[in-house]
Amino acid sequence: MSKRKIVLIPGDGIGPNITAAVKKVLKASGAEIEWVERSAGLGALDEGEDVLPQRTLDAIKEYKVALKGPCTTPIGEGFISVNVQLRKALDLYAAVRPVRNLCGVKTRFTDVDLVIIRENTEGLYSGVENTVTPGVVMSMKVATEKACYRISKWAFEYARNRGRKKVTVFHKANIMKLTDGLFIKKSREVSGEYDDIEYEEIIIDAGCMKLVQDPGRFDVLLLENLYGDLISDLAAGFVGGLGVVPGANIGVRKAVFEAVHGSAPDIAGRNIANPLALLMSAVMMLNYLADTEGREDFCASADRIKQAYNKVLEQGMSTLDLGGSLGTQEFADALVDRMRDI
Ligand code: ATP
């Protein structure tokens, strides 16, 4: 099979270290990939470029698929999040985040297998913030029929294609009657087209309680932008933390795969970050290319990687966040070693 060109954005903080680890594992899996490396985030600023350079966007438009490390977002000031800008610029409207228990990772719950589908382009992430008058600021929550409909449709299609049984919408339409009201109106409309999938609505505050009491009762979760961001991190806590939750941002014939976690500046440069979330995002990417471009060889590589990390974790080898003692690169080396027998 020919090499597939894929854009790689190393990102900031722990990004370069975990992307190096993931590249090593992908190479050992036999995946025929030629990386087209592009910068974004603080790394791009350091190189004298924009925080999200046009040539990075152009490369993703050309090659359609990217694997992205986390980019730092300054808190309370500075530039708009690179992650948010990228999703909007490429209209990557569906964020997909599978949250599952992993063999070998002990957690309070053992039956977690849910998928978070987050609307990625509007809500309170529209970036419309104003100072109304000194001392009074405002942030606008935006919902459009088009975006609410297409994310609901995407979630139900995903559920059907993956044999999932239920879609639960988390909302606050009792307070945000227009915006969240529109979100559930469109979700209800779409649910009518899917008799085979149960549809459920939960007000998000009560939903959070139910989620932490019994995450196993949930299947596919459908949320607007901010709620999806928050619930993703909350759900990561069920299965071992941010080091093990992958993600994909999907649009029309374009997709960017990235872990749910951020650039984790607190542990950057110490070779202790867990590369698994990004590696699992890369596995999603390989499966996406197998589905959309018929790359069966990528499907085989994805399976090898999954088998390798399951075996390595079962043997008790892991990074610090999971209670182990391996560094980022040593964990990647353990996966590469394991793949020799698979
Ligand atoms: P953002 O605001 O960019 O989404 P975040 O709030 O999700 O970021 P992170 O940068 O992901 O924050 O970090 C949150 C915590 O999780 C930090 O203590 C960090 O060290 C830890 N963490 C995040 N990713 C990893 C990882 N891959 N391995 C180990 N620990 C991680």
Coordinates of C-alpha atoms and ligand atoms in Angstrom, one line a residue:
M1 CA 0.0 0.0 0.0
S2 CA 1.2 3.5 -0.7
K3 CA 2.1 5.9 2.0
R4 CA -0.7 8.2 3.1
K5 CA 0.3 11.8 3.8
I6 CA -1.1 13.0 7.1
V7 CA -0.6 16.4 8.8
L8 CA 1.1 16.2 12.2
I9 CA 0.8 19.2 14.7
P10 CA 3.1 18.5 17.7
G11 CA 1.5 21.3 19.7
D12 CA 2.7 22.8 23.0
G13 CA 3.6 21.6 26.5
I14 CA 3.6 17.8 26.6
G15 CA 2.6 17.8 22.9
P16 CA 6.0 17.3 21.3
N17 CA 6.9 14.5 23.7
I18 CA 3.7 12.5 23.3
T19 CA 3.6 13.0 19.5
A20 CA 7.2 11.6 19.3
A21 CA 6.0 8.6 21.3
V22 CA 3.0 8.1 19.1
K23 CA 5.0 8.4 15.9
K24 CA 7.3 5.7 17.2
V25 CA 4.4 3.3 17.9
L26 CA 2.6 4.0 14.6
K27 CA 5.8 3.3 12.7
A28 CA 6.2 -0.1 14.6
S29 CA 2.6 -0.9 13.8
G30 CA 3.4 -0.9 10.1
A31 CA 1.1 2.0 9.2
E32 CA 2.3 3.5 6.0
I33 CA 2.2 7.2 6.9
E34 CA 4.3 10.1 5.6
W35 CA 4.0 12.9 8.2
V36 CA 3.6 16.4 7.0
E37 CA 4.6 18.4 10.0
R38 CA 3.0 21.8 10.6
S39 CA 3.0 24.1 13.6
A40 CA 0.3 25.7 15.7
G41 CA 0.1 27.3 19.1
L42 CA 3.0 28.8 21.0
G43 CA 5.4 26.8 18.8
A44 CA 4.1 28.7 15.8
L45 CA 4.4 32.1 17.6
D46 CA 8.0 31.2 18.5
E47 CA 8.7 30.6 14.8
G48 CA 7.3 34.1 14.0
E49 CA 4.1 32.8 12.5
D50 CA 0.5 33.3 13.5
V51 CA -0.8 31.1 16.3
L52 CA -2.7 29.2 13.7
P53 CA -0.7 29.6 10.5
Q54 CA -2.5 29.6 7.2
R55 CA -0.1 27.0 5.8
T56 CA -1.2 24.6 8.6
L57 CA -4.8 25.1 7.6
D58 CA -4.0 24.7 4.0
A59 CA -2.1 21.4 4.7
I60 CA -5.1 20.0 6.5
K61 CA -7.4 21.1 3.7
E62 CA -5.1 19.4 1.2
Y63 CA -4.5 16.1 3.1
K64 CA -7.9 16.1 4.9
V65 CA -6.6 14.4 8.0
A66 CA -4.4 15.6 10.9
L67 CA -3.1 14.2 14.1
K68 CA -2.8 17.1 16.6
G69 CA -1.0 17.5 19.9
P70 CA -2.5 19.8 22.4
C71 CA -2.0 23.6 22.1
T72 CA -1.8 25.9 25.1
T73 CA -4.7 28.4 25.5
P74 CA -3.8 31.4 27.7
I75 CA -6.3 31.9 30.6
G76 CA -8.2 35.2 30.9
E77 CA -6.3 37.1 28.2
G78 CA -4.3 36.6 25.0
F79 CA -5.2 34.8 21.8
I80 CA -8.3 32.8 21.1
S81 CA -7.9 29.1 21.6
V82 CA -6.1 27.5 18.7
N83 CA -8.2 24.4 19.2
V84 CA -11.4 26.4 18.9
Q85 CA -10.1 28.4 15.9
L86 CA -9.1 25.2 14.1
R87 CA -12.5 23.5 14.6
K88 CA -14.3 26.6 13.3
A89 CA -12.0 27.3 10.4
L90 CA -12.4 23.8 9.1
D91 CA -16.0 23.4 10.3
L92 CA -15.1 20.3 12.2
Y93 CA -18.5 20.3 13.8
A94 CA -18.6 16.9 15.6
A95 CA -16.3 16.1 18.5
V96 CA -16.4 12.4 19.3
R97 CA -14.9 11.1 22.5
P98 CA -15.2 7.4 23.4
V99 CA -14.8 6.9 27.2
R100 CA -14.2 3.2 28.1
N101 CA -12.7 1.2 30.9
L102 CA -9.3 -0.2 29.9
C103 CA -8.1 -3.7 31.0
G104 CA -5.5 -3.3 33.6
V105 CA -6.6 0.2 34.7
K106 CA -8.4 -0.1 38.0
T107 CA -11.1 2.5 38.6
R108 CA -14.2 2.9 40.7
F109 CA -16.5 1.8 37.9
T110 CA -16.0 -1.2 35.7
D111 CA -18.8 -0.9 33.2
V112 CA -18.1 2.5 31.5
D113 CA -18.6 2.4 27.8
L114 CA -20.0 5.7 26.6
V115 CA -19.4 8.1 23.7
I116 CA -19.6 11.8 24.1
I117 CA -20.7 13.7 21.0
R118 CA -20.0 17.5 21.4
E119 CA -21.2 20.2 19.1
N120 CA -17.9 21.9 18.2
T121 CA -18.6 25.2 16.4
E122 CA -21.0 27.4 18.5
G123 CA -22.6 27.8 21.9
L124 CA -20.6 29.9 24.3
Y125 CA -17.5 29.1 22.3
S126 CA -18.6 31.5 19.6
G127 CA -16.0 34.0 20.9
V128 CA -18.5 36.9 20.9
E129 CA -17.6 38.7 24.1
N130 CA -18.0 42.4 24.8
T131 CA -17.4 45.0 27.4
V132 CA -20.9 46.6 27.6
T133 CA -19.7 49.4 29.9
P134 CA -16.8 49.4 32.3
G135 CA -17.4 46.7 34.9
V136 CA -20.0 44.9 32.8
V137 CA -19.0 42.2 30.3
M138 CA -21.0 39.9 28.2
S139 CA -20.5 36.6 26.4
M140 CA -23.0 35.5 23.8
K141 CA -24.3 31.9 23.4
V142 CA -25.1 31.2 19.8
A143 CA -27.3 28.3 18.6
T144 CA -28.4 27.9 15.0
E145 CA -30.9 25.5 13.5
K146 CA -28.4 24.2 11.0
A147 CA -25.7 23.4 13.6
C148 CA -28.2 21.9 16.1
Y149 CA -29.7 19.7 13.4
R150 CA -26.5 18.4 11.9
I151 CA -24.9 17.5 15.2
S152 CA -28.1 15.6 16.3
K153 CA -28.2 13.8 12.9
W154 CA -24.5 13.0 13.3
A155 CA -25.0 11.5 16.7
F156 CA -27.9 9.3 15.7
E157 CA -26.1 8.1 12.6
Y158 CA -23.1 7.3 14.7
A159 CA -25.3 5.5 17.2
R160 CA -26.9 3.4 14.4
N161 CA -23.7 2.6 12.6
R162 CA -22.0 1.5 15.8
G163 CA -24.9 -0.6 17.1
R164 CA -25.5 1.8 20.0
K165 CA -28.9 1.8 21.7
K166 CA -29.5 5.1 23.3
V167 CA -28.8 8.8 22.8
T168 CA -29.1 11.1 25.8
V169 CA -29.1 14.9 25.4
F170 CA -27.8 16.9 28.3
H171 CA -29.2 20.4 28.3
K172 CA -30.4 23.4 30.4
A173 CA -33.4 24.3 28.3
N174 CA -35.4 25.2 31.5
I175 CA -33.2 28.2 31.9
M176 CA -31.7 28.8 28.4
K177 CA -35.1 28.4 26.7
L178 CA -34.1 29.7 23.3
T179 CA -30.5 28.3 22.8
D180 CA -30.8 25.0 24.6
G181 CA -34.4 25.0 23.6
L182 CA -33.4 24.9 20.0
F183 CA -30.8 22.2 20.7
I184 CA -33.4 19.8 22.2
K185 CA -36.0 20.8 19.6
K186 CA -33.7 19.6 16.8
S187 CA -32.6 16.5 18.7
R188 CA -36.2 15.5 19.2
E189 CA -36.9 16.1 15.5
V190 CA -34.0 13.9 14.5
S191 CA -34.8 11.2 17.1
G192 CA -38.2 10.8 15.3
E193 CA -36.2 9.5 12.3
Y194 CA -34.5 6.7 14.4
D195 CA -37.1 4.2 15.8
D196 CA -34.3 1.8 16.6
I197 CA -32.5 4.2 19.0
E198 CA -33.9 5.2 22.4
Y199 CA -33.9 9.0 23.0
E200 CA -33.6 10.6 26.4
E201 CA -33.3 14.2 27.6
I202 CA -31.7 15.1 31.0
I203 CA -31.3 18.5 32.5
I204 CA -27.5 18.8 32.9
D205 CA -27.3 19.4 36.6
A206 CA -29.3 16.2 37.4
G207 CA -27.5 14.5 34.5
C208 CA -24.1 15.1 36.3
M209 CA -25.4 13.5 39.4
K210 CA -26.8 10.5 37.5
L211 CA -23.6 10.2 35.6
V212 CA -21.4 10.0 38.7
Q213 CA -23.8 7.6 40.4
D214 CA -24.0 5.2 37.5
P215 CA -22.1 5.9 34.3
G216 CA -22.9 2.4 33.0
R217 CA -26.5 3.5 32.3
F218 CA -25.3 5.9 29.6
D219 CA -24.5 5.1 26.0
V220 CA -24.2 8.0 23.5
L221 CA -24.2 11.5 25.1
L222 CA -25.1 14.5 22.9
L223 CA -24.1 17.9 24.2
E224 CA -23.6 21.5 23.0
N225 CA -20.1 22.9 23.0
L226 CA -19.4 24.0 26.6
Y227 CA -21.3 21.1 28.3
G228 CA -19.4 18.7 26.0
D229 CA -16.1 20.1 27.1
L230 CA -16.9 19.8 30.8
I231 CA -18.5 16.4 30.7
S232 CA -15.6 15.0 28.7
D233 CA -13.2 15.8 31.5
L234 CA -15.6 14.6 34.1
A235 CA -16.1 11.3 32.2
A236 CA -12.4 10.9 31.8
G237 CA -12.2 10.6 35.6
F238 CA -14.3 7.3 35.4
V239 CA -11.7 5.5 33.3
G240 CA -8.3 6.6 34.6
G241 CA -8.1 10.3 33.8
L242 CA -7.2 12.5 30.8
G243 CA -4.3 10.3 29.9
V244 CA -6.7 7.7 28.4
V245 CA -9.5 9.5 26.6
P246 CA -9.0 10.0 22.8
G247 CA -11.0 12.3 20.5
A248 CA -11.8 13.2 16.9
N249 CA -13.1 16.4 15.4
I250 CA -15.0 15.5 12.3
G251 CA -16.4 17.7 9.5
V252 CA -17.3 17.1 5.9
R253 CA -14.5 15.0 4.4
K254 CA -12.0 16.5 7.0
A255 CA -11.0 15.3 10.4
V256 CA -8.5 16.3 13.1
F257 CA -7.7 13.7 15.8
E258 CA -6.5 14.8 19.2
A259 CA -6.7 13.8 22.8
V260 CA -9.3 15.4 25.1
H261 CA -6.6 16.7 27.4
G262 CA -4.8 20.0 27.1
S263 CA -1.0 20.8 27.0
A264 CA -0.6 20.0 30.7
P265 CA 2.1 22.7 31.4
D266 CA 2.5 21.4 34.9
I267 CA 4.1 18.2 33.6
A268 CA 5.7 19.4 30.4
G269 CA 9.3 18.6 29.6
R270 CA 9.5 15.8 32.2
N271 CA 8.8 12.8 30.0
I272 CA 6.0 11.7 32.4
A273 CA 2.9 12.4 30.3
N274 CA 0.8 9.5 29.2
P275 CA 0.8 9.2 25.4
L276 CA -2.1 6.8 25.3
A277 CA -4.9 9.4 24.8
L278 CA -3.1 10.7 21.7
L279 CA -2.2 7.1 20.6
M280 CA -5.9 6.1 20.9
S281 CA -6.8 9.2 18.9
A282 CA -4.3 7.9 16.2
V283 CA -6.1 4.5 16.3
M284 CA -9.4 6.3 15.7
M285 CA -7.7 8.1 12.8
L286 CA -6.5 4.8 11.3
N287 CA -10.0 3.3 11.6
Y288 CA -11.5 6.5 10.0
L289 CA -9.1 6.1 7.0
A290 CA -10.0 2.5 6.8
D291 CA -13.7 3.4 6.6
T292 CA -13.5 6.4 4.4
E293 CA -10.7 5.4 2.0
G294 CA -10.8 1.6 2.2
R295 CA -7.3 1.4 3.9
E296 CA -7.7 -2.2 5.3
D297 CA -3.9 -2.1 6.2
F298 CA -4.7 0.8 8.6
C299 CA -7.3 -1.3 10.3
A300 CA -4.8 -4.0 10.8
S301 CA -2.3 -1.5 12.3
A302 CA -5.0 -0.1 14.6
D303 CA -5.7 -3.6 15.9
R304 CA -2.1 -4.3 16.6
I305 CA -1.7 -1.1 18.5
K306 CA -4.9 -1.8 20.6
Q307 CA -3.7 -5.4 21.4
A308 CA -0.3 -4.0 22.4
Y309 CA -1.6 -1.4 24.8
N310 CA -4.1 -3.8 26.3
K311 CA -1.4 -6.4 26.9
V312 CA 1.1 -3.9 28.3
L313 CA -1.5 -2.4 30.7
E314 CA -2.6 -5.8 31.8
Q315 CA 1.0 -6.6 32.7
G316 CA 0.9 -3.6 35.0
M317 CA 3.2 -1.4 32.9
S318 CA 2.0 2.2 32.7
T319 CA 2.8 5.8 33.2
L320 CA 2.7 7.7 36.5
D321 CA -0.9 9.0 36.0
L322 CA -2.1 5.3 36.0
G323 CA 0.0 4.3 39.0
G324 CA 2.9 3.0 37.0
S325 CA 6.5 4.1 36.7
L326 CA 7.3 4.3 33.0
G327 CA 8.2 7.5 31.3
T328 CA 6.4 8.6 28.1
Q329 CA 9.1 7.2 25.8
E330 CA 9.7 4.1 27.9
F331 CA 5.9 3.3 27.7
A332 CA 6.0 3.8 23.9
D333 CA 9.1 1.4 23.8
A334 CA 7.1 -1.2 25.8
L335 CA 4.3 -1.0 23.2
V336 CA 6.8 -1.3 20.4
D337 CA 8.4 -4.4 22.1
R338 CA 5.0 -5.9 22.6
M339 CA 4.0 -5.5 19.0
R340 CA 6.9 -7.7 17.9
D341 CA 4.8 -10.7 19.0
I342 CA 1.5 -9.6 17.5
Ligands
ATP1 P1 -7.5 22.6 28.4 O1 -8.1 23.8 29.1 O2 -6.5 22.9 27.4 O3 -8.6 21.7 27.9 P2 -7.3 21.0 30.7 O4 -8.0 21.8 31.6 O5 -8.0 19.8 30.1 O6 -6.7 21.8 29.4 P3 -4.8 19.7 30.9 O7 -3.7 20.5 30.3 O8 -5.3 18.6 30.1 O9 -6.0 20.6 31.4 O10 -4.4 19.1 32.3 C1 -5.3 18.8 33.4 C2 -4.6 17.9 34.4 O11 -4.5 16.6 33.8 C3 -3.2 18.3 34.7 O12 -2.9 18.1 36.0 C4 -2.3 17.5 33.8 O13 -1.1 17.2 34.3 C5 -3.1 16.2 33.7 N1 -2.9 15.6 32.4 C6 -3.4 16.0 31.2 N2 -3.0 15.2 30.2 C7 -2.2 14.3 30.7 C8 -1.5 13.2 30.2 N3 -1.5 12.9 28.9 N4 -0.8 12.4 31.0 C9 -0.8 12.6 32.3 N5 -1.4 13.6 32.9 C10 -2.2 14.5 32.1

